[in-house]
Amino acid sequence: MSVNFDELTNQEYKYGFVTNIEQDIAPRGLNEDIIRLISSKKNEPEWMLEWRLKAYRHWCTMKEPKWHNVYYPPIDYNNISYYAAPKKKPESLDEVDPELLKTYEKLGIPLNEQKMLAGVAVDAVFDSVSLITTFKEKLAELGIIFCSFSEAVLKHPELVKKYLGLVVPYTDNYFASLNSAVFSDGSFVYVPKGVRSPMELSTYFRINAENTGQFERTLIIADEGSYVSYLEGCTAPKRDENQLHAAVVELITHDNATIKYSTIQNWYPGDKDGKGGIYNFVTKRGRCLGRNSHISWTQVETGSAITWKYPSCILEGDNSVGEFYSVAITNNRQQADTGTKMIHVGKNTRSNIVSKGISAGFGQNTYRGLVQIHKSADGARNYTQCDSMLIGDKCGAHTFPYIEVKNSSAQMEHEASTSKIGEDQIFYLKQRGLSAEDAVSMIVNGFCKKVISELPFEFAIEAERLLSISLEGSVG
Amino acid sequence: MLKKPMLEIRNLHVKVNDQEILNGVDLKVNAGEVHSIMGPNGSGKSTLAQVLAGRDTYEVTEGEIIYQGKNLLEIKPEERACMGIFMAFQYPVEILGVNNTYLLRTALNAQRKFRGLEPMKPVEFAKLLKEKAKIVQMSDDLLQRSVNEGFSGGEKKRNEIFQMAVLEPTLGILDETDSGLDIDALKIVANGVNAMRSKERAFIVITHYQRLLNYIVPDYVHVLVDGKIVKSGGKELAFELESKGYTWIEEEDRTAIPANA
């Protein structure tokens, strides 16, 4: 009858199944031949291969960073396979292997357009390739390009050449350089001038193959006066080995354009003793190039053994706005080092940061954020709210906020709090008839409400459910 | 044949941090009755309420509590709630980001599920809320705010009675609900409780002052001193206490022959 915080039971990860399908897998190891192989599998033009090779050569000169507040054994980059794809490449939905369709049905992402959530277009990425992109034709009527990255390289080379690496150059950081060399697939979005995307665009990433890494690359460009809301979801099977996921996401907004980017990250977190799980080392960044442009990141990070990412905004256009709303949960042996960078360059630029970290079990949760006001950024404003909640007494919450101000007209606000989930609150809810787990779930969802309410409606409910599942077993 | 009491407490001993707070409480409560428990600060009144609700920071070392024929001490707090025990907290907690109405609907449906009932339909629930809100004058604003967040002391207490009205318990325990209330709020709270009095329902009203009992008139008054009920009587006992103070009982208690000697 007591709330026993020590009694941790194994949480149920319901996406842990494996799809049995014939796969085309590259041999393990990383060298120029592997990169040439990936590039040829995708029939890439010469310039794309050259870019990859430049990135690889640069990566070879780099050292893996160690400044983060997470711990993991050394990664053997030559023991990973950098390409895995189902053998049969489908031309249309009819040709997609029924096993794969079943996989996505199980994940709650039916790819059949009739069955889909109305108003959500999906790009389904399975290991290294995009399987299918739905509602493509409908979007094309408005001039919106929504396709796999591989397809964009072939069909829209002028756009890819112009924007690839504009936000995250291949020299940016260790994992971004690695990604630039071996990236497999991902989504590409271009919204033309003045167009408001009539539906949510989403990509569903699924890791299936063993001993492979997933290195997807996403590029979203919102031209003048356009608007797009994009959502990504991620799952992977239960495996005893750790798997590396090193993605790069680049966002670009021109004058008066808005991109709203939401993530529900539910990679396999490993078991309760910390065995297995995904290393989620991701570089996400947006550039508000245009005046009055707007980039908003919302992330719900419940999965992965280790999460290491800082979705950021470079606010170059005057009056541009950057937002970051984050919920990160670490339970059992999970670790997260996440936050954002808001770089104010333009005049009257504004940024808003709301971060909610929840630690349970032996989980370690770090918020790391940088707010930088350049000399040119007259009238810049930032508001940061950073709250941590602890469940039990073996977990940790850490906060590293960096604030650099070089313009005296800047207005900065920073609020932070750390609280322990209250026995009093749990008892109060139990006295009203709620079970201990429902009580915790209710308190945590209340704590995260400000972030969850930023998600597109269809996904907010999913996110709430995910929060509860992630904390299952955190109270006895 | 005598009917069985709804609640029977026998020789209850309770410890907190090795300190004995209750040492041998006996109490019988029948359906339809209102019992008031009075006593000086630190006499164990709130401990009794918390133990009835199932708070685990209290250790029961001896005795038993039978509720509706079942051994209450073996039942989880949430199940006690589902079995109709409601406690109005002395210090209701704030729960940020959790809508007051949402909490109530979740609680009500959890209790209904326990009793084998379907969840209440949203329309029906809205009607119920509206009706009950009137009784304790809860504004729409308070209903839609986060649970107790930024509520005044009086609003928090009214919210407790409002929750009780919606959940319709069999046994309502009011833990010093009158503390910190002005006379108007006190009347509203008392009216809420009085509106709920019925043949099937019982109340235990814990209070420090006789004042509340002018509005919620009890059938029985018990005086708790040093973890023991030292005197029981009708409502007139409350008046006597008010005029003579608790020292009167304490002195009398010292000179009296112990009941179970």
Short mmCIF file of C-alpha atoms in Angstrom, two decimals, chain A residues 1-3 423-425 427-436 438 442-443 445-447 449 464, chain B residues 54-56 78 81 85-87 89 93-98 102-103 106-107 110-111 148 160 163:
data_model
loop_
_atom_site.label_atom_id
_atom_site.label_comp_id
_atom_site.label_asym_id
_atom_site.label_seq_id
_atom_site.Cartn_x
_atom_site.Cartn_y
_atom_site.Cartn_z
CA MET A 1 0.00 0.00 0.00
CA SER A 2 2.99 2.26 0.26
CA VAL A 3 4.46 4.29 -2.56
CA GLU A 423 4.02 11.90 -1.61
CA ASP A 424 1.33 14.34 -0.52
CA GLN A 425 0.12 14.79 -4.09
CA PHE A 427 -1.78 10.36 -1.53
CA TYR A 428 -4.29 13.09 -2.31
CA LEU A 429 -5.09 11.53 -5.68
CA LYS A 430 -5.21 8.02 -4.24
CA GLN A 431 -7.68 9.26 -1.64
CA ARG A 432 -9.87 10.31 -4.55
CA GLY A 433 -9.72 6.77 -5.98
CA LEU A 434 -6.77 6.85 -8.41
CA SER A 435 -4.16 4.08 -8.44
CA ALA A 436 -0.55 5.04 -7.69
CA ASP A 438 -2.56 6.87 -12.52
CA MET A 442 -1.67 12.66 -13.84
CA ILE A 443 0.90 14.69 -11.92
CA ASN A 445 1.15 15.15 -17.42
CA GLY A 446 0.14 18.24 -15.49
CA PHE A 447 3.81 19.14 -15.08
CA LYS A 449 1.13 20.40 -19.96
CA GLU A 464 0.31 11.79 -22.92
CA GLY B 54 -4.81 4.95 4.61
CA ARG B 55 -1.78 7.22 4.87
CA ASP B 56 1.25 4.97 5.24
CA GLU B 78 -7.42 4.11 -3.43
CA ALA B 81 -11.84 5.72 -1.61
CA ILE B 85 -14.43 6.73 2.20
CA PHE B 86 -13.71 10.37 1.48
CA MET B 87 -11.43 12.64 3.43
CA PHE B 89 -7.97 17.35 3.72
CA VAL B 93 -2.38 20.08 -2.07
CA GLU B 94 -1.90 21.98 -5.31
CA ILE B 95 -1.38 19.97 -8.48
CA LEU B 96 -0.11 22.17 -11.27
CA GLY B 97 -1.41 21.67 -14.78
CA VAL B 98 -4.15 19.27 -13.70
CA TYR B 102 -10.45 16.56 -15.14
CA LEU B 103 -9.31 15.23 -11.77
CA THR B 106 -11.00 10.67 -13.56
CA ALA B 107 -11.65 10.00 -9.88
CA ALA B 110 -12.13 5.18 -11.32
CA GLN B 111 -14.60 4.72 -8.48
CA ASN B 148 -6.09 24.16 -5.85
CA GLU B 160 -12.83 19.70 -0.87
CA GLN B 163 -15.32 17.07 -4.53
#
